[in-house]
């Protein structure tokens, strides 16, 4: 899948939606709940369910980064599945909240 | 990444939350998205490569930013306060374009080749239309063209790309991180970088934006009270005037949670007074430039409180700093040969990061390795707090010694008789430049001799102004920037030397 910066993806098995902030260095498969995510505008495939070992959930506003590939995504809608890249779980970044300045 | 994506995300996740305007009849995020699409269709039909905005603050401004973004055309807000001829000249530089112009300002502009005029009322009506289907996707490029204030010559057009702005927003703001009911009052004009970034960070953070058409301290306090404003950004001159109103009325701002300030040097007596008058408010000092997509360093609420209450002089003086650089960018102080200066030593402030554009329409000033020279002088203390000394162009060179006007101004502002002050260099046959001070005194204020003694006792004699002028007021532009060049020209003509001692 082409994970371009700014491209939007949704989970095939839960409510999770993400936006790509930084693309991976090479082609990779972004998954949620253990299944490849689908383009935001596309239809969800039927008959899939969340894999147990990918069910930790996502939270809106969190950023997720995979050091190995450089991929960074932002969760724009939370859900019950958790994110992985080529089967490897990717974790939430600890972002320090800054005071509003504008 | 596209700035319109920020709106799409907010509209998807919080469609019914208020995005703009008053509590009673505001515009929701899904409304804003719909209006931006309709506005884009109308602007596209009008043609041109750029979307110009000439007018007061209001909901039409954010709608126009996102509409221009959808079309992939730069949004170029112009300073409507400029004299007609200057405004027309800037407008001509943006052709071919479509210009959204306040109805009562149309007559000022007349006809301009390559410019399609659209009255603001017509744009607002067009934004009410229903749009069928999706707009064609346009690759993001230039998001905003901002003309610098031109205090040092013909205005330059700074380029801010979608990538610069979205990087800034995403790295500094939590998506929909605002609590329900929070509202920000925007009183900086549409053609100021803080007016642009307020729209983007407000939308992404999910905070309602209330625009003040044009700043007056009375209107600001009235609107903040009526709309239960929780957040606001002001330039230093605004803050002093707001405090005057609050103290005069004996009123507080019970809903206000956070007040940020920037866009110029904040006099320490003013911020200390603000902390006393509004003890429940979180103060944030933000330092940034147009060319850096707004903020690059922040002094947060805890820093303010610590500085106010600390017995340690080094901590206390941080109230006069702009805080620490954002963790998402790099900042260095460099000497005249490009070498990185040690802690505590002055040099030029350099920044590097995705939010830094450092680009103008006529030239790219960012270096190949990404570093941008800000033309601001500054230094850092041991804990990493940044002290900005002002524009390097303003540094006074007296007999080979570099003298920063800000340091002398700060000392003079602490004198109980001084209401306002500006220090600058005037040509001098012997020293190259001599230090001059223009002072606005409080009623019954003191003579220059006493002020000279005051400076000499706190700094050294080479930094003591040799020329003094007592004035009724200092010249500022409408965003609170001191017009040093104008003052310099005026003073070179009329200034008289102080008593020789």
PDB file of C-alpha atoms in Angstrom, chain B residues 80-371:
ATOM      1  CA  UNK B  80      -5.844  46.838   4.820  1.00  0.00           C
ATOM      2  CA  UNK B  81      -4.444  49.577   7.062  1.00  0.00           C
ATOM      3  CA  UNK B  82      -1.786  50.513   4.513  1.00  0.00           C
ATOM      4  CA  UNK B  83      -2.280  53.739   2.567  1.00  0.00           C
ATOM      5  CA  UNK B  84      -4.373  53.120  -0.585  1.00  0.00           C
ATOM      6  CA  UNK B  85      -1.407  53.427  -2.962  1.00  0.00           C
ATOM      7  CA  UNK B  86       0.735  50.922  -0.985  1.00  0.00           C
ATOM      8  CA  UNK B  87      -2.163  48.487  -0.720  1.00  0.00           C
ATOM      9  CA  UNK B  88      -2.805  48.706  -4.475  1.00  0.00           C
ATOM     10  CA  UNK B  89       0.900  48.071  -5.141  1.00  0.00           C
ATOM     11  CA  UNK B  90       0.879  44.902  -3.000  1.00  0.00           C
ATOM     12  CA  UNK B  91      -2.315  43.744  -4.669  1.00  0.00           C
ATOM     13  CA  UNK B  92      -0.722  44.198  -8.097  1.00  0.00           C
ATOM     14  CA  UNK B  93       2.186  41.970  -6.978  1.00  0.00           C
ATOM     15  CA  UNK B  94      -0.238  39.088  -6.300  1.00  0.00           C
ATOM     16  CA  UNK B  95      -1.859  39.121  -9.778  1.00  0.00           C
ATOM     17  CA  UNK B  96      -3.273  37.037 -11.353  1.00  0.00           C
ATOM     18  CA  UNK B  97      -5.538  36.531  -8.372  1.00  0.00           C
ATOM     19  CA  UNK B  98      -9.027  36.690  -6.940  1.00  0.00           C
ATOM     20  CA  UNK B  99      -9.299  39.188  -4.087  1.00  0.00           C
ATOM     21  CA  UNK B 100     -11.934  38.872  -1.350  1.00  0.00           C
ATOM     22  CA  UNK B 101     -12.371  42.481  -0.232  1.00  0.00           C
ATOM     23  CA  UNK B 102     -14.536  43.976   2.513  1.00  0.00           C
ATOM     24  CA  UNK B 103     -17.425  45.727   0.763  1.00  0.00           C
ATOM     25  CA  UNK B 104     -16.519  49.155   2.103  1.00  0.00           C
ATOM     26  CA  UNK B 105     -12.872  48.745   1.059  1.00  0.00           C
ATOM     27  CA  UNK B 106     -13.608  47.960  -2.617  1.00  0.00           C
ATOM     28  CA  UNK B 107     -13.733  51.641  -3.492  1.00  0.00           C
ATOM     29  CA  UNK B 108     -10.192  52.113  -2.145  1.00  0.00           C
ATOM     30  CA  UNK B 109      -8.746  49.607  -4.595  1.00  0.00           C
ATOM     31  CA  UNK B 110     -10.494  50.494  -7.862  1.00  0.00           C
ATOM     32  CA  UNK B 111      -9.483  48.433 -10.885  1.00  0.00           C
ATOM     33  CA  UNK B 112      -6.280  46.397 -10.935  1.00  0.00           C
ATOM     34  CA  UNK B 113      -5.063  44.399 -13.966  1.00  0.00           C
ATOM     35  CA  UNK B 114      -5.197  40.634 -13.389  1.00  0.00           C
ATOM     36  CA  UNK B 115      -7.228  40.954 -10.195  1.00  0.00           C
ATOM     37  CA  UNK B 116     -10.818  39.732  -9.954  1.00  0.00           C
ATOM     38  CA  UNK B 117     -12.513  41.529  -7.066  1.00  0.00           C
ATOM     39  CA  UNK B 118     -15.037  39.599  -4.982  1.00  0.00           C
ATOM     40  CA  UNK B 119     -16.943  41.551  -2.358  1.00  0.00           C
ATOM     41  CA  UNK B 120     -16.781  39.847   1.050  1.00  0.00           C
ATOM     42  CA  UNK B 121     -20.598  39.740   1.176  1.00  0.00           C
ATOM     43  CA  UNK B 122     -20.653  37.910  -2.176  1.00  0.00           C
ATOM     44  CA  UNK B 123     -18.040  35.406  -0.936  1.00  0.00           C
ATOM     45  CA  UNK B 124     -20.036  34.796   2.244  1.00  0.00           C
ATOM     46  CA  UNK B 125     -23.222  34.214   0.231  1.00  0.00           C
ATOM     47  CA  UNK B 126     -21.393  31.813  -2.086  1.00  0.00           C
ATOM     48  CA  UNK B 127     -20.213  29.812   0.941  1.00  0.00           C
ATOM     49  CA  UNK B 128     -23.850  29.050   1.820  1.00  0.00           C
ATOM     50  CA  UNK B 129     -24.333  27.079  -1.418  1.00  0.00           C
ATOM     51  CA  UNK B 130     -24.634  23.290  -1.477  1.00  0.00           C
ATOM     52  CA  UNK B 131     -21.776  21.509  -3.235  1.00  0.00           C
ATOM     53  CA  UNK B 132     -22.340  18.146  -4.884  1.00  0.00           C
ATOM     54  CA  UNK B 133     -19.584  15.569  -5.033  1.00  0.00           C
ATOM     55  CA  UNK B 134     -15.930  15.785  -4.125  1.00  0.00           C
ATOM     56  CA  UNK B 135     -13.510  18.477  -5.221  1.00  0.00           C
ATOM     57  CA  UNK B 136     -10.517  17.316  -7.219  1.00  0.00           C
ATOM     58  CA  UNK B 137      -7.495  16.594  -5.011  1.00  0.00           C
ATOM     59  CA  UNK B 138      -4.631  19.066  -5.478  1.00  0.00           C
ATOM     60  CA  UNK B 139      -1.086  18.251  -4.329  1.00  0.00           C
ATOM     61  CA  UNK B 140      -0.180  20.573  -1.444  1.00  0.00           C
ATOM     62  CA  UNK B 141       2.388  23.258  -2.186  1.00  0.00           C
ATOM     63  CA  UNK B 142       2.280  26.898  -1.028  1.00  0.00           C
ATOM     64  CA  UNK B 143      -0.391  27.488   1.612  1.00  0.00           C
ATOM     65  CA  UNK B 144       0.166  31.101   2.582  1.00  0.00           C
ATOM     66  CA  UNK B 145       1.948  34.181   1.259  1.00  0.00           C
ATOM     67  CA  UNK B 146       2.528  36.728   4.019  1.00  0.00           C
ATOM     68  CA  UNK B 147       3.947  40.137   3.361  1.00  0.00           C
ATOM     69  CA  UNK B 148       6.364  41.290   6.051  1.00  0.00           C
ATOM     70  CA  UNK B 149       5.445  44.552   7.734  1.00  0.00           C
ATOM     71  CA  UNK B 150       8.013  46.450   5.688  1.00  0.00           C
ATOM     72  CA  UNK B 151       9.414  48.458   8.591  1.00  0.00           C
ATOM     73  CA  UNK B 152      12.817  48.082   6.918  1.00  0.00           C
ATOM     74  CA  UNK B 153      11.863  48.669   3.264  1.00  0.00           C
ATOM     75  CA  UNK B 154       9.511  47.309   0.575  1.00  0.00           C
ATOM     76  CA  UNK B 155       7.478  44.411   2.062  1.00  0.00           C
ATOM     77  CA  UNK B 156       8.836  40.920   1.290  1.00  0.00           C
ATOM     78  CA  UNK B 157       6.454  38.042   0.570  1.00  0.00           C
ATOM     79  CA  UNK B 158       7.267  35.117   2.871  1.00  0.00           C
ATOM     80  CA  UNK B 159       6.240  31.673   1.638  1.00  0.00           C
ATOM     81  CA  UNK B 160       4.702  29.149   4.017  1.00  0.00           C
ATOM     82  CA  UNK B 161       4.099  25.717   2.559  1.00  0.00           C
ATOM     83  CA  UNK B 162       1.390  23.264   3.644  1.00  0.00           C
ATOM     84  CA  UNK B 163       4.224  21.053   4.908  1.00  0.00           C
ATOM     85  CA  UNK B 164       5.629  23.829   7.154  1.00  0.00           C
ATOM     86  CA  UNK B 165       2.269  24.736   8.674  1.00  0.00           C
ATOM     87  CA  UNK B 166       0.932  21.204   9.218  1.00  0.00           C
ATOM     88  CA  UNK B 167       4.227  20.156  10.767  1.00  0.00           C
ATOM     89  CA  UNK B 168       3.960  23.070  13.202  1.00  0.00           C
ATOM     90  CA  UNK B 169       0.348  22.321  14.085  1.00  0.00           C
ATOM     91  CA  UNK B 170       0.705  18.568  14.490  1.00  0.00           C
ATOM     92  CA  UNK B 171       3.866  18.801  16.555  1.00  0.00           C
ATOM     93  CA  UNK B 172       2.629  21.473  18.961  1.00  0.00           C
ATOM     94  CA  UNK B 173      -1.094  20.806  19.403  1.00  0.00           C
ATOM     95  CA  UNK B 174      -2.988  17.740  20.550  1.00  0.00           C
ATOM     96  CA  UNK B 175      -5.711  16.725  18.074  1.00  0.00           C
ATOM     97  CA  UNK B 176      -9.071  17.767  19.585  1.00  0.00           C
ATOM     98  CA  UNK B 177      -7.195  18.253  22.839  1.00  0.00           C
ATOM     99  CA  UNK B 178      -9.359  21.195  23.879  1.00  0.00           C
ATOM    100  CA  UNK B 179     -12.101  20.726  26.371  1.00  0.00           C
ATOM    101  CA  UNK B 180     -15.695  21.257  25.294  1.00  0.00           C
ATOM    102  CA  UNK B 181     -16.630  24.914  25.825  1.00  0.00           C
ATOM    103  CA  UNK B 182     -13.140  26.343  25.373  1.00  0.00           C
ATOM    104  CA  UNK B 183     -12.916  29.403  23.152  1.00  0.00           C
ATOM    105  CA  UNK B 184     -10.027  31.486  21.844  1.00  0.00           C
ATOM    106  CA  UNK B 185     -10.240  35.194  21.095  1.00  0.00           C
ATOM    107  CA  UNK B 186      -8.247  36.187  18.015  1.00  0.00           C
ATOM    108  CA  UNK B 187      -7.360  39.867  17.932  1.00  0.00           C
ATOM    109  CA  UNK B 188      -4.216  39.867  15.821  1.00  0.00           C
ATOM    110  CA  UNK B 189      -5.103  40.879  12.257  1.00  0.00           C
ATOM    111  CA  UNK B 190      -5.560  38.379   9.397  1.00  0.00           C
ATOM    112  CA  UNK B 191      -2.242  39.421   7.806  1.00  0.00           C
ATOM    113  CA  UNK B 192      -0.174  38.506  10.890  1.00  0.00           C
ATOM    114  CA  UNK B 193       1.357  35.007  11.194  1.00  0.00           C
ATOM    115  CA  UNK B 194      -0.306  34.573  14.586  1.00  0.00           C
ATOM    116  CA  UNK B 195      -3.690  35.215  12.923  1.00  0.00           C
ATOM    117  CA  UNK B 196      -3.017  32.362  10.479  1.00  0.00           C
ATOM    118  CA  UNK B 197      -1.606  29.912  13.012  1.00  0.00           C
ATOM    119  CA  UNK B 198      -4.495  30.646  15.402  1.00  0.00           C
ATOM    120  CA  UNK B 199      -6.934  29.335  12.774  1.00  0.00           C
ATOM    121  CA  UNK B 200      -4.985  26.145  12.130  1.00  0.00           C
ATOM    122  CA  UNK B 201      -4.153  25.284  15.741  1.00  0.00           C
ATOM    123  CA  UNK B 202      -7.667  26.244  16.865  1.00  0.00           C
ATOM    124  CA  UNK B 203      -9.348  23.970  14.331  1.00  0.00           C
ATOM    125  CA  UNK B 204      -6.997  21.043  14.923  1.00  0.00           C
ATOM    126  CA  UNK B 205      -7.270  21.403  18.700  1.00  0.00           C
ATOM    127  CA  UNK B 206     -11.058  21.658  18.467  1.00  0.00           C
ATOM    128  CA  UNK B 207     -11.263  25.050  20.141  1.00  0.00           C
ATOM    129  CA  UNK B 208     -13.914  27.590  19.089  1.00  0.00           C
ATOM    130  CA  UNK B 209     -12.429  30.718  17.540  1.00  0.00           C
ATOM    131  CA  UNK B 210     -13.961  34.113  18.143  1.00  0.00           C
ATOM    132  CA  UNK B 211     -12.561  36.864  15.932  1.00  0.00           C
ATOM    133  CA  UNK B 212     -12.434  40.456  17.066  1.00  0.00           C
ATOM    134  CA  UNK B 213     -12.951  42.563  13.940  1.00  0.00           C
ATOM    135  CA  UNK B 214     -10.194  44.951  14.944  1.00  0.00           C
ATOM    136  CA  UNK B 215      -8.475  45.425  18.290  1.00  0.00           C
ATOM    137  CA  UNK B 216      -9.476  47.998  20.855  1.00  0.00           C
ATOM    138  CA  UNK B 217      -8.903  47.174  24.530  1.00  0.00           C
ATOM    139  CA  UNK B 218     -12.554  47.925  25.409  1.00  0.00           C
ATOM    140  CA  UNK B 219     -13.890  45.620  22.672  1.00  0.00           C
ATOM    141  CA  UNK B 220     -11.409  42.905  23.681  1.00  0.00           C
ATOM    142  CA  UNK B 221     -12.516  42.913  27.319  1.00  0.00           C
ATOM    143  CA  UNK B 222     -16.223  43.088  26.344  1.00  0.00           C
ATOM    144  CA  UNK B 223     -15.936  40.165  23.920  1.00  0.00           C
ATOM    145  CA  UNK B 224     -13.798  38.073  26.293  1.00  0.00           C
ATOM    146  CA  UNK B 225     -16.456  38.526  28.964  1.00  0.00           C
ATOM    147  CA  UNK B 226     -19.528  37.992  26.760  1.00  0.00           C
ATOM    148  CA  UNK B 227     -18.148  34.934  24.946  1.00  0.00           C
ATOM    149  CA  UNK B 228     -16.581  33.345  28.049  1.00  0.00           C
ATOM    150  CA  UNK B 229     -13.196  33.304  26.356  1.00  0.00           C
ATOM    151  CA  UNK B 230     -10.743  30.791  27.840  1.00  0.00           C
ATOM    152  CA  UNK B 231      -7.677  31.382  25.624  1.00  0.00           C
ATOM    153  CA  UNK B 232      -6.198  34.350  23.806  1.00  0.00           C
ATOM    154  CA  UNK B 233      -3.019  35.622  22.195  1.00  0.00           C
ATOM    155  CA  UNK B 234      -2.028  39.284  22.298  1.00  0.00           C
ATOM    156  CA  UNK B 235       0.965  41.394  21.326  1.00  0.00           C
ATOM    157  CA  UNK B 236       2.694  43.222  24.193  1.00  0.00           C
ATOM    158  CA  UNK B 237       1.171  46.661  23.530  1.00  0.00           C
ATOM    159  CA  UNK B 238      -2.320  45.118  23.662  1.00  0.00           C
ATOM    160  CA  UNK B 239      -1.691  43.530  27.059  1.00  0.00           C
ATOM    161  CA  UNK B 240      -0.828  46.818  28.781  1.00  0.00           C
ATOM    162  CA  UNK B 241      -3.972  48.445  27.421  1.00  0.00           C
ATOM    163  CA  UNK B 242      -6.172  45.498  28.400  1.00  0.00           C
ATOM    164  CA  UNK B 243      -4.825  45.690  31.961  1.00  0.00           C
ATOM    165  CA  UNK B 244      -5.669  49.425  32.047  1.00  0.00           C
ATOM    166  CA  UNK B 245      -9.305  48.630  31.194  1.00  0.00           C
ATOM    167  CA  UNK B 246      -9.555  45.786  33.706  1.00  0.00           C
ATOM    168  CA  UNK B 247      -8.110  47.903  36.506  1.00  0.00           C
ATOM    169  CA  UNK B 248     -10.230  50.904  35.518  1.00  0.00           C
ATOM    170  CA  UNK B 249     -13.417  48.846  35.610  1.00  0.00           C
ATOM    171  CA  UNK B 250     -12.357  46.812  38.613  1.00  0.00           C
ATOM    172  CA  UNK B 251     -13.251  43.753  36.554  1.00  0.00           C
ATOM    173  CA  UNK B 252     -11.632  40.344  36.198  1.00  0.00           C
ATOM    174  CA  UNK B 253     -11.819  37.730  33.487  1.00  0.00           C
ATOM    175  CA  UNK B 254     -13.111  34.713  35.416  1.00  0.00           C
ATOM    176  CA  UNK B 255     -13.330  32.412  32.360  1.00  0.00           C
ATOM    177  CA  UNK B 256      -9.870  33.152  31.027  1.00  0.00           C
ATOM    178  CA  UNK B 257      -7.492  30.230  31.553  1.00  0.00           C
ATOM    179  CA  UNK B 258      -4.521  31.054  29.364  1.00  0.00           C
ATOM    180  CA  UNK B 259      -3.101  34.161  27.791  1.00  0.00           C
ATOM    181  CA  UNK B 260      -0.175  33.970  25.415  1.00  0.00           C
ATOM    182  CA  UNK B 261       1.835  36.884  24.167  1.00  0.00           C
ATOM    183  CA  UNK B 262       4.455  37.444  21.500  1.00  0.00           C
ATOM    184  CA  UNK B 263       5.256  39.397  18.395  1.00  0.00           C
ATOM    185  CA  UNK B 264       7.540  41.818  20.176  1.00  0.00           C
ATOM    186  CA  UNK B 265       9.473  42.469  23.345  1.00  0.00           C
ATOM    187  CA  UNK B 266       7.334  42.317  26.492  1.00  0.00           C
ATOM    188  CA  UNK B 267       8.343  44.967  29.034  1.00  0.00           C
ATOM    189  CA  UNK B 268       8.949  43.175  32.342  1.00  0.00           C
ATOM    190  CA  UNK B 269       6.831  45.625  34.407  1.00  0.00           C
ATOM    191  CA  UNK B 270       3.824  44.846  32.164  1.00  0.00           C
ATOM    192  CA  UNK B 271       4.033  41.069  32.537  1.00  0.00           C
ATOM    193  CA  UNK B 272       4.601  41.388  36.287  1.00  0.00           C
ATOM    194  CA  UNK B 273       1.509  43.564  36.509  1.00  0.00           C
ATOM    195  CA  UNK B 274      -0.460  41.035  34.422  1.00  0.00           C
ATOM    196  CA  UNK B 275       0.514  38.219  36.779  1.00  0.00           C
ATOM    197  CA  UNK B 276      -0.754  40.311  39.705  1.00  0.00           C
ATOM    198  CA  UNK B 277      -4.015  41.452  38.048  1.00  0.00           C
ATOM    199  CA  UNK B 278      -4.871  38.010  36.637  1.00  0.00           C
ATOM    200  CA  UNK B 279      -3.412  35.543  39.157  1.00  0.00           C
ATOM    201  CA  UNK B 280      -5.616  32.640  37.964  1.00  0.00           C
ATOM    202  CA  UNK B 281      -4.412  32.874  34.351  1.00  0.00           C
ATOM    203  CA  UNK B 282      -1.654  30.754  32.768  1.00  0.00           C
ATOM    204  CA  UNK B 283       0.724  33.047  30.897  1.00  0.00           C
ATOM    205  CA  UNK B 284       2.702  31.834  27.903  1.00  0.00           C
ATOM    206  CA  UNK B 285       5.384  33.807  26.096  1.00  0.00           C
ATOM    207  CA  UNK B 286       5.811  32.629  22.524  1.00  0.00           C
ATOM    208  CA  UNK B 287       8.713  33.622  20.317  1.00  0.00           C
ATOM    209  CA  UNK B 288       8.497  33.074  16.603  1.00  0.00           C
ATOM    210  CA  UNK B 289       8.720  34.614  13.174  1.00  0.00           C
ATOM    211  CA  UNK B 290       6.619  34.614  10.052  1.00  0.00           C
ATOM    212  CA  UNK B 291       9.345  32.565   8.338  1.00  0.00           C
ATOM    213  CA  UNK B 292       9.130  29.850  11.020  1.00  0.00           C
ATOM    214  CA  UNK B 293       5.330  29.265  10.844  1.00  0.00           C
ATOM    215  CA  UNK B 294       4.924  31.026  14.202  1.00  0.00           C
ATOM    216  CA  UNK B 295       6.261  29.789  17.560  1.00  0.00           C
ATOM    217  CA  UNK B 296       9.778  28.347  17.957  1.00  0.00           C
ATOM    218  CA  UNK B 297      10.230  28.859  21.721  1.00  0.00           C
ATOM    219  CA  UNK B 298       7.838  29.033  24.676  1.00  0.00           C
ATOM    220  CA  UNK B 299       8.000  30.238  28.244  1.00  0.00           C
ATOM    221  CA  UNK B 300       5.210  28.277  29.901  1.00  0.00           C
ATOM    222  CA  UNK B 301       2.926  29.017  32.869  1.00  0.00           C
ATOM    223  CA  UNK B 302       5.120  27.165  35.379  1.00  0.00           C
ATOM    224  CA  UNK B 303       8.180  29.084  34.177  1.00  0.00           C
ATOM    225  CA  UNK B 304       6.318  32.353  34.813  1.00  0.00           C
ATOM    226  CA  UNK B 305       5.298  31.396  38.344  1.00  0.00           C
ATOM    227  CA  UNK B 306       8.716  30.050  39.221  1.00  0.00           C
ATOM    228  CA  UNK B 307      10.413  33.205  37.980  1.00  0.00           C
ATOM    229  CA  UNK B 308       8.010  35.442  39.901  1.00  0.00           C
ATOM    230  CA  UNK B 309       8.541  33.663  43.220  1.00  0.00           C
ATOM    231  CA  UNK B 310      12.172  32.558  43.058  1.00  0.00           C
ATOM    232  CA  UNK B 311      14.809  34.089  45.347  1.00  0.00           C
ATOM    233  CA  UNK B 312      17.414  33.129  42.710  1.00  0.00           C
ATOM    234  CA  UNK B 313      18.244  36.065  40.434  1.00  0.00           C
ATOM    235  CA  UNK B 314      19.061  33.726  37.496  1.00  0.00           C
ATOM    236  CA  UNK B 315      15.572  32.180  37.725  1.00  0.00           C
ATOM    237  CA  UNK B 316      13.855  35.529  38.240  1.00  0.00           C
ATOM    238  CA  UNK B 317      15.329  37.001  35.088  1.00  0.00           C
ATOM    239  CA  UNK B 318      13.781  34.185  32.995  1.00  0.00           C
ATOM    240  CA  UNK B 319      10.581  36.219  33.077  1.00  0.00           C
ATOM    241  CA  UNK B 320      12.387  38.318  30.481  1.00  0.00           C
ATOM    242  CA  UNK B 321      13.252  35.262  28.361  1.00  0.00           C
ATOM    243  CA  UNK B 322      11.181  33.583  25.646  1.00  0.00           C
ATOM    244  CA  UNK B 323      11.550  30.191  27.309  1.00  0.00           C
ATOM    245  CA  UNK B 324      12.948  27.066  25.741  1.00  0.00           C
ATOM    246  CA  UNK B 325      12.955  25.978  22.088  1.00  0.00           C
ATOM    247  CA  UNK B 326      10.232  23.564  20.944  1.00  0.00           C
ATOM    248  CA  UNK B 327      11.444  19.954  21.243  1.00  0.00           C
ATOM    249  CA  UNK B 328      10.664  19.390  17.551  1.00  0.00           C
ATOM    250  CA  UNK B 329      13.259  21.819  16.223  1.00  0.00           C
ATOM    251  CA  UNK B 330      16.906  22.752  16.662  1.00  0.00           C
ATOM    252  CA  UNK B 331      18.096  26.167  17.796  1.00  0.00           C
ATOM    253  CA  UNK B 332      21.637  27.517  17.989  1.00  0.00           C
ATOM    254  CA  UNK B 333      23.334  30.785  18.864  1.00  0.00           C
ATOM    255  CA  UNK B 334      26.089  31.523  16.372  1.00  0.00           C
ATOM    256  CA  UNK B 335      28.895  34.050  16.312  1.00  0.00           C
ATOM    257  CA  UNK B 336      29.961  36.246  13.377  1.00  0.00           C
ATOM    258  CA  UNK B 337      31.998  33.427  11.778  1.00  0.00           C
ATOM    259  CA  UNK B 338      29.207  30.889  12.108  1.00  0.00           C
ATOM    260  CA  UNK B 339      30.673  29.229  15.192  1.00  0.00           C
ATOM    261  CA  UNK B 340      28.255  28.013  17.895  1.00  0.00           C
ATOM    262  CA  UNK B 341      28.523  30.338  20.893  1.00  0.00           C
ATOM    263  CA  UNK B 342      28.985  29.063  24.449  1.00  0.00           C
ATOM    264  CA  UNK B 343      26.198  29.377  27.037  1.00  0.00           C
ATOM    265  CA  UNK B 344      25.613  32.939  28.156  1.00  0.00           C
ATOM    266  CA  UNK B 345      27.196  34.568  25.109  1.00  0.00           C
ATOM    267  CA  UNK B 346      25.315  36.598  22.515  1.00  0.00           C
ATOM    268  CA  UNK B 347      25.089  35.825  18.838  1.00  0.00           C
ATOM    269  CA  UNK B 348      22.550  35.360  16.078  1.00  0.00           C
ATOM    270  CA  UNK B 349      19.663  32.931  16.625  1.00  0.00           C
ATOM    271  CA  UNK B 350      19.530  30.101  14.056  1.00  0.00           C
ATOM    272  CA  UNK B 351      16.702  27.559  13.774  1.00  0.00           C
ATOM    273  CA  UNK B 352      16.153  24.359  11.811  1.00  0.00           C
ATOM    274  CA  UNK B 353      13.075  22.153  11.525  1.00  0.00           C
ATOM    275  CA  UNK B 354      10.144  21.167   9.322  1.00  0.00           C
ATOM    276  CA  UNK B 355       8.092  24.205  10.312  1.00  0.00           C
ATOM    277  CA  UNK B 356      10.863  26.575   9.168  1.00  0.00           C
ATOM    278  CA  UNK B 357      10.306  27.868   5.654  1.00  0.00           C
ATOM    279  CA  UNK B 358      12.921  30.633   5.412  1.00  0.00           C
ATOM    280  CA  UNK B 359      11.672  31.336   1.929  1.00  0.00           C
ATOM    281  CA  UNK B 360      10.506  34.454   0.110  1.00  0.00           C
ATOM    282  CA  UNK B 361       9.013  34.761  -3.345  1.00  0.00           C
ATOM    283  CA  UNK B 362      12.224  36.355  -4.606  1.00  0.00           C
ATOM    284  CA  UNK B 363      14.762  34.198  -2.776  1.00  0.00           C
ATOM    285  CA  UNK B 364      15.321  31.252  -0.488  1.00  0.00           C
ATOM    286  CA  UNK B 365      17.284  32.302   2.569  1.00  0.00           C
ATOM    287  CA  UNK B 366      17.418  28.958   4.339  1.00  0.00           C
ATOM    288  CA  UNK B 367      20.840  27.303   4.032  1.00  0.00           C
ATOM    289  CA  UNK B 368      21.375  24.015   2.191  1.00  0.00           C
ATOM    290  CA  UNK B 369      21.653  22.178   5.499  1.00  0.00           C
ATOM    291  CA  UNK B 370      18.273  23.601   6.570  1.00  0.00           C
ATOM    292  CA  UNK B 371      19.457  26.252   9.036  1.00  0.00           C
TER     293      UNK B 371
END
